[in-house]
Amino acid sequence: DTAVSQTPKYLVTQMGNDKSIKCEQNLGHDTMYWYKQDSKKFLKIMFSYNNKELIINETVPNRFSPKSPDKAHLNLHINSLELGDSAVYFCASSQDLSLAGGREQFFGPGTRLTVL
Amino acid sequence: QKEVEQDPGPLSVPEGAIVSLNCTYSNSAFQYFMWYRQYSRKGPELLMYTYSSGNKEDGRFTAQVDKSSKYISLFIRDSQPSDSATYLCAMSALDNNDMRFGAGTRLTVKP
């Protein structure tokens, strides 16, 4: 009954490869996010999706492409992986954009990506 | 200057101590302030949130927001070894959910 789940938990791959990380939430939330947490624990938002529409796209290289087949899923596809992409990637979801608790973001367990 | 500044620590205290964690920020549009706790190799989980200025208490935890100083704090009373984690402050403006996180402070409570 995990609220936000991600697969895989660990991903080790070679530079130049293409990989995907999957995320699913069973909370009925409208908004989902991808975050990158670097080795210094700094958590930075990459994308968010509200009802399948991209609403935030920070200065993220276009090698990263989020895909949302439905409201409960937000996958992250990464092309031509680079050494600097090594990090922990967290998926999160929130109920909606309203105040009063609607903004609480529930995080998945993270995917630890290592690029060799 | 980063939008949100947080001392990464590490911070080590004895069990039972009062812990004070702080963040400063530069964006005066921030109105919604949160503290997340992240255990090792886990995702962050929301601990407390406050809207605008003021204090909020929940058990051993108290969150304070001083918008005039652009300064927020989290106090942990009677700290326990189970409180050992990284604590991240986060904040967002009213008109969007673009949340900005601090770097996180790593706390260790020693028995």
mmCIF file of C-alpha atoms in Angstrom:
data_model
loop_
_atom_site.group_PDB
_atom_site.id
_atom_site.type_symbol
_atom_site.label_atom_id
_atom_site.label_comp_id
_atom_site.label_asym_id
_atom_site.label_seq_id
_atom_site.Cartn_x
_atom_site.Cartn_y
_atom_site.Cartn_z
ATOM 1 C CA ASP A 1 0.000 0.000 0.000
ATOM 2 C CA THR A 2 2.946 2.309 -0.692
ATOM 3 C CA ALA A 3 1.739 5.817 -1.496
ATOM 4 C CA VAL A 4 4.483 6.814 -3.959
ATOM 5 C CA SER A 5 6.615 4.092 -5.468
ATOM 6 C CA GLN A 6 9.596 4.241 -7.795
ATOM 7 C CA THR A 7 11.463 1.651 -9.818
ATOM 8 C CA PRO A 8 14.234 0.784 -9.900
ATOM 9 C CA LYS A 9 15.683 1.587 -6.492
ATOM 10 C CA TYR A 10 19.238 1.417 -7.800
ATOM 11 C CA LEU A 11 20.458 1.985 -11.342
ATOM 12 C CA VAL A 12 24.076 1.624 -12.441
ATOM 13 C CA THR A 13 24.833 2.292 -16.077
ATOM 14 C CA GLN A 14 27.474 3.437 -18.526
ATOM 15 C CA MET A 15 27.903 6.929 -19.895
ATOM 16 C CA GLY A 16 25.966 7.463 -23.105
ATOM 17 C CA ASN A 17 23.197 4.986 -22.298
ATOM 18 C CA ASP A 18 19.482 5.802 -22.204
ATOM 19 C CA LYS A 19 17.513 4.855 -19.101
ATOM 20 C CA SER A 20 14.056 5.330 -17.586
ATOM 21 C CA ILE A 21 12.809 5.622 -14.031
ATOM 22 C CA LYS A 22 9.172 4.888 -13.273
ATOM 23 C CA CYS A 23 6.946 6.473 -10.647
ATOM 24 C CA GLU A 24 3.431 5.652 -9.524
ATOM 25 C CA GLN A 25 1.207 7.198 -6.853
ATOM 26 C CA ASN A 26 -1.979 5.669 -5.486
ATOM 27 C CA LEU A 27 -3.099 8.752 -3.551
ATOM 28 C CA GLY A 28 -5.364 10.163 -6.231
ATOM 29 C CA HIS A 29 -3.233 13.307 -6.414
ATOM 30 C CA ASP A 30 -3.368 15.708 -9.327
ATOM 31 C CA THR A 31 0.255 16.861 -9.323
ATOM 32 C CA MET A 32 3.461 14.859 -9.577
ATOM 33 C CA TYR A 33 7.104 15.955 -9.492
ATOM 34 C CA TRP A 34 10.638 14.835 -10.177
ATOM 35 C CA TYR A 35 13.490 16.049 -7.979
ATOM 36 C CA LYS A 36 17.233 15.534 -8.177
ATOM 37 C CA GLN A 37 19.245 15.268 -4.966
ATOM 38 C CA ASP A 38 22.977 15.603 -5.422
ATOM 39 C CA SER A 39 25.776 14.234 -3.246
ATOM 40 C CA LYS A 40 25.508 17.231 -0.924
ATOM 41 C CA LYS A 41 21.842 16.430 -0.282
ATOM 42 C CA PHE A 42 20.647 19.500 -2.140
ATOM 43 C CA LEU A 43 17.154 18.769 -3.448
ATOM 44 C CA LYS A 44 16.202 20.554 -6.640
ATOM 45 C CA ILE A 45 12.951 20.339 -8.560
ATOM 46 C CA MET A 46 13.214 19.214 -12.177
ATOM 47 C CA PHE A 47 9.638 18.884 -13.401
ATOM 48 C CA SER A 48 6.094 18.895 -12.201
ATOM 49 C CA TYR A 49 2.950 17.666 -13.926
ATOM 50 C CA ASN A 50 -0.604 18.749 -13.123
ATOM 51 C CA ASN A 51 -3.284 16.712 -14.825
ATOM 52 C CA LYS A 52 -0.790 15.534 -17.415
ATOM 53 C CA GLU A 53 0.402 19.039 -18.259
ATOM 54 C CA LEU A 54 3.971 20.140 -17.640
ATOM 55 C CA ILE A 55 3.886 23.236 -15.467
ATOM 56 C CA ILE A 56 7.428 23.599 -14.237
ATOM 57 C CA ASN A 57 10.525 22.855 -16.211
ATOM 58 C CA GLU A 58 13.601 24.194 -14.480
ATOM 59 C CA THR A 59 16.844 24.609 -16.371
ATOM 60 C CA VAL A 60 17.097 20.897 -16.984
ATOM 61 C CA PRO A 61 18.898 19.584 -20.086
ATOM 62 C CA ASN A 62 16.549 18.323 -22.765
ATOM 63 C CA ARG A 63 18.159 14.903 -22.371
ATOM 64 C CA PHE A 64 15.666 14.547 -19.535
ATOM 65 C CA SER A 65 12.092 14.029 -20.629
ATOM 66 C CA PRO A 66 9.160 13.368 -18.302
ATOM 67 C CA LYS A 67 6.324 11.198 -19.580
ATOM 68 C CA SER A 68 2.936 10.934 -17.916
ATOM 69 C CA PRO A 69 0.691 8.229 -19.387
ATOM 70 C CA ASP A 70 -1.999 9.026 -16.794
ATOM 71 C CA LYS A 71 -2.544 10.989 -13.611
ATOM 72 C CA ALA A 72 -1.080 8.262 -11.419
ATOM 73 C CA HIS A 73 2.198 7.860 -13.289
ATOM 74 C CA LEU A 74 5.111 10.129 -14.103
ATOM 75 C CA ASN A 75 8.138 8.487 -15.670
ATOM 76 C CA LEU A 76 11.522 10.070 -16.281
ATOM 77 C CA HIS A 77 13.490 9.167 -19.377
ATOM 78 C CA ILE A 78 17.132 10.178 -19.643
ATOM 79 C CA ASN A 79 19.063 10.088 -22.909
ATOM 80 C CA SER A 80 22.834 10.008 -23.351
ATOM 81 C CA LEU A 81 23.621 9.727 -19.659
ATOM 82 C CA GLU A 82 26.554 11.760 -18.343
ATOM 83 C CA LEU A 83 28.715 11.386 -15.239
ATOM 84 C CA GLY A 84 27.094 14.476 -13.724
ATOM 85 C CA ASP A 85 23.694 12.814 -13.850
ATOM 86 C CA SER A 86 24.708 10.574 -10.946
ATOM 87 C CA ALA A 87 22.379 11.469 -8.090
ATOM 88 C CA VAL A 88 19.299 10.286 -6.264
ATOM 89 C CA TYR A 89 16.087 11.046 -8.143
ATOM 90 C CA PHE A 90 12.912 11.429 -6.130
ATOM 91 C CA CYS A 91 9.376 11.335 -7.406
ATOM 92 C CA ALA A 92 6.731 13.161 -5.374
ATOM 93 C CA SER A 93 3.042 13.966 -5.573
ATOM 94 C CA SER A 94 0.665 16.490 -4.057
ATOM 95 C CA GLN A 95 -3.103 16.757 -3.965
ATOM 96 C CA ASP A 96 -3.408 19.962 -5.917
ATOM 97 C CA LEU A 97 -2.162 23.513 -6.035
ATOM 98 C CA SER A 98 -4.358 24.836 -3.249
ATOM 99 C CA LEU A 99 -3.145 26.042 0.116
ATOM 100 C CA ALA A 100 -4.169 24.465 3.424
ATOM 101 C CA GLY A 101 -2.463 21.141 3.184
ATOM 102 C CA GLY A 102 -2.965 20.599 -0.498
ATOM 103 C CA ARG A 103 0.628 21.423 -1.110
ATOM 104 C CA GLU A 104 2.073 18.670 1.056
ATOM 105 C CA GLN A 105 4.306 16.656 -1.191
ATOM 106 C CA PHE A 106 4.651 12.940 -0.604
ATOM 107 C CA PHE A 107 7.985 11.563 -1.735
ATOM 108 C CA GLY A 108 8.915 8.206 -3.107
ATOM 109 C CA PRO A 109 11.893 6.234 -1.773
ATOM 110 C CA GLY A 110 14.253 7.524 -4.450
ATOM 111 C CA THR A 111 16.242 5.984 -7.282
ATOM 112 C CA ARG A 112 19.993 6.063 -6.832
ATOM 113 C CA LEU A 113 21.509 6.525 -10.287
ATOM 114 C CA THR A 114 25.214 5.927 -10.803
ATOM 115 C CA VAL A 115 26.753 6.694 -14.181
ATOM 116 C CA LEU A 116 30.147 5.093 -14.788
ATOM 117 C CA GLN B 1 23.084 34.193 -3.214
ATOM 118 C CA LYS B 2 20.872 31.113 -3.054
ATOM 119 C CA GLU B 3 17.162 31.655 -2.552
ATOM 120 C CA VAL B 4 17.215 29.446 0.533
ATOM 121 C CA GLU B 5 20.230 29.119 2.812
ATOM 122 C CA GLN B 6 20.603 26.356 5.360
ATOM 123 C CA ASP B 7 23.684 25.299 7.303
ATOM 124 C CA PRO B 8 24.367 21.683 6.294
ATOM 125 C CA GLY B 9 25.993 20.875 9.637
ATOM 126 C CA PRO B 10 26.593 18.187 10.726
ATOM 127 C CA LEU B 11 25.031 18.897 14.100
ATOM 128 C CA SER B 12 25.574 16.468 16.968
ATOM 129 C CA VAL B 13 23.733 16.774 20.296
ATOM 130 C CA PRO B 14 23.221 14.566 23.368
ATOM 131 C CA GLU B 15 19.870 12.923 23.954
ATOM 132 C CA GLY B 16 17.435 15.261 25.670
ATOM 133 C CA ALA B 17 18.973 18.439 24.258
ATOM 134 C CA ILE B 18 16.966 21.197 22.579
ATOM 135 C CA VAL B 19 17.834 21.415 18.898
ATOM 136 C CA SER B 20 17.510 24.585 16.844
ATOM 137 C CA LEU B 21 17.547 24.372 13.054
ATOM 138 C CA ASN B 22 17.357 27.462 10.869
ATOM 139 C CA CYS B 23 16.980 28.718 7.332
ATOM 140 C CA THR B 24 17.138 32.138 5.767
ATOM 141 C CA TYR B 25 15.655 33.119 2.441
ATOM 142 C CA SER B 26 15.762 36.003 0.029
ATOM 143 C CA ASN B 27 12.460 35.804 -1.874
ATOM 144 C CA SER B 28 9.845 37.928 -0.089
ATOM 145 C CA ALA B 29 7.104 36.197 -2.111
ATOM 146 C CA PHE B 30 7.502 33.017 -0.068
ATOM 147 C CA GLN B 31 4.449 32.539 2.129
ATOM 148 C CA TYR B 32 4.295 28.822 2.728
ATOM 149 C CA PHE B 33 7.045 27.259 4.860
ATOM 150 C CA MET B 34 7.729 23.614 5.505
ATOM 151 C CA TRP B 35 10.157 21.357 7.312
ATOM 152 C CA TYR B 36 10.884 17.918 5.936
ATOM 153 C CA ARG B 37 12.735 15.106 7.666
ATOM 154 C CA GLN B 38 14.795 12.686 5.623
ATOM 155 C CA TYR B 39 16.205 9.503 7.088
ATOM 156 C CA SER B 40 19.227 7.935 5.440
ATOM 157 C CA ARG B 41 18.392 6.420 2.047
ATOM 158 C CA LYS B 42 14.733 7.411 2.321
ATOM 159 C CA GLY B 43 12.582 10.080 0.733
ATOM 160 C CA PRO B 44 11.786 13.313 2.614
ATOM 161 C CA GLU B 45 8.620 13.326 4.707
ATOM 162 C CA LEU B 46 6.723 16.425 5.784
ATOM 163 C CA LEU B 47 7.196 17.259 9.442
ATOM 164 C CA MET B 48 5.509 20.640 9.782
ATOM 165 C CA TYR B 49 4.162 23.452 7.680
ATOM 166 C CA THR B 50 3.206 27.028 8.476
ATOM 167 C CA TYR B 51 1.600 29.757 6.459
ATOM 168 C CA SER B 52 2.975 33.306 6.686
ATOM 169 C CA SER B 53 4.461 34.388 10.029
ATOM 170 C CA GLY B 54 4.005 32.909 13.461
ATOM 171 C CA ASN B 55 4.596 29.772 15.468
ATOM 172 C CA LYS B 56 3.224 26.286 15.215
ATOM 173 C CA GLU B 57 3.698 23.518 17.744
ATOM 174 C CA ASP B 58 3.269 19.790 17.304
ATOM 175 C CA GLY B 59 4.428 17.637 20.165
ATOM 176 C CA ARG B 60 8.155 18.118 20.658
ATOM 177 C CA PHE B 61 8.444 20.182 17.476
ATOM 178 C CA THR B 62 7.934 23.941 17.104
ATOM 179 C CA ALA B 63 8.197 25.818 13.826
ATOM 180 C CA GLN B 64 8.692 29.582 13.769
ATOM 181 C CA VAL B 65 8.527 31.976 10.855
ATOM 182 C CA ASP B 66 9.780 35.561 10.982
ATOM 183 C CA LYS B 67 8.969 37.083 7.626
ATOM 184 C CA SER B 68 10.407 40.476 8.540
ATOM 185 C CA SER B 69 13.816 38.852 8.960
ATOM 186 C CA LYS B 70 13.226 36.200 6.287
ATOM 187 C CA TYR B 71 14.180 33.589 8.858
ATOM 188 C CA ILE B 72 12.543 30.315 9.823
ATOM 189 C CA SER B 73 13.363 27.908 12.623
ATOM 190 C CA LEU B 74 12.537 24.426 13.790
ATOM 191 C CA PHE B 75 12.988 23.552 17.452
ATOM 192 C CA ILE B 76 13.082 20.001 18.734
ATOM 193 C CA ARG B 77 12.624 19.561 22.471
ATOM 194 C CA ASP B 78 13.808 16.519 24.415
ATOM 195 C CA SER B 79 15.631 15.231 21.335
ATOM 196 C CA GLN B 80 15.763 11.473 20.833
ATOM 197 C CA PRO B 81 18.187 9.245 18.906
ATOM 198 C CA SER B 82 15.279 8.525 16.532
ATOM 199 C CA ASP B 83 15.353 12.224 15.567
ATOM 200 C CA SER B 84 18.717 11.629 13.879
ATOM 201 C CA ALA B 85 18.107 12.546 10.245
ATOM 202 C CA THR B 86 18.596 15.324 7.728
ATOM 203 C CA TYR B 87 16.142 18.191 8.141
ATOM 204 C CA LEU B 88 15.271 20.221 5.066
ATOM 205 C CA CYS B 89 13.443 23.519 5.048
ATOM 206 C CA ALA B 90 11.273 24.271 2.049
ATOM 207 C CA MET B 91 9.160 27.186 0.965
ATOM 208 C CA SER B 92 6.932 28.369 -1.828
ATOM 209 C CA ALA B 93 5.010 31.411 -2.952
ATOM 210 C CA LEU B 94 1.201 31.609 -2.803
ATOM 211 C CA ASP B 95 0.587 31.537 -6.510
ATOM 212 C CA ASN B 96 2.552 28.428 -7.376
ATOM 213 C CA ASN B 97 3.766 25.170 -5.916
ATOM 214 C CA ASP B 98 7.340 25.638 -7.065
ATOM 215 C CA MET B 99 8.959 24.626 -3.807
ATOM 216 C CA ARG B 100 12.539 25.627 -2.993
ATOM 217 C CA PHE B 101 14.510 23.492 -0.592
ATOM 218 C CA GLY B 102 17.401 24.321 1.677
ATOM 219 C CA ALA B 103 20.503 22.152 1.540
ATOM 220 C CA GLY B 104 19.412 20.218 4.636
ATOM 221 C CA THR B 105 21.017 19.991 8.091
ATOM 222 C CA ARG B 106 22.262 16.602 9.175
ATOM 223 C CA LEU B 107 21.403 15.998 12.835
ATOM 224 C CA THR B 108 22.737 13.228 15.075
ATOM 225 C CA VAL B 109 21.290 12.733 18.558
ATOM 226 C CA LYS B 110 23.619 10.628 20.674
ATOM 227 C CA PRO B 111 22.197 8.366 23.421
#
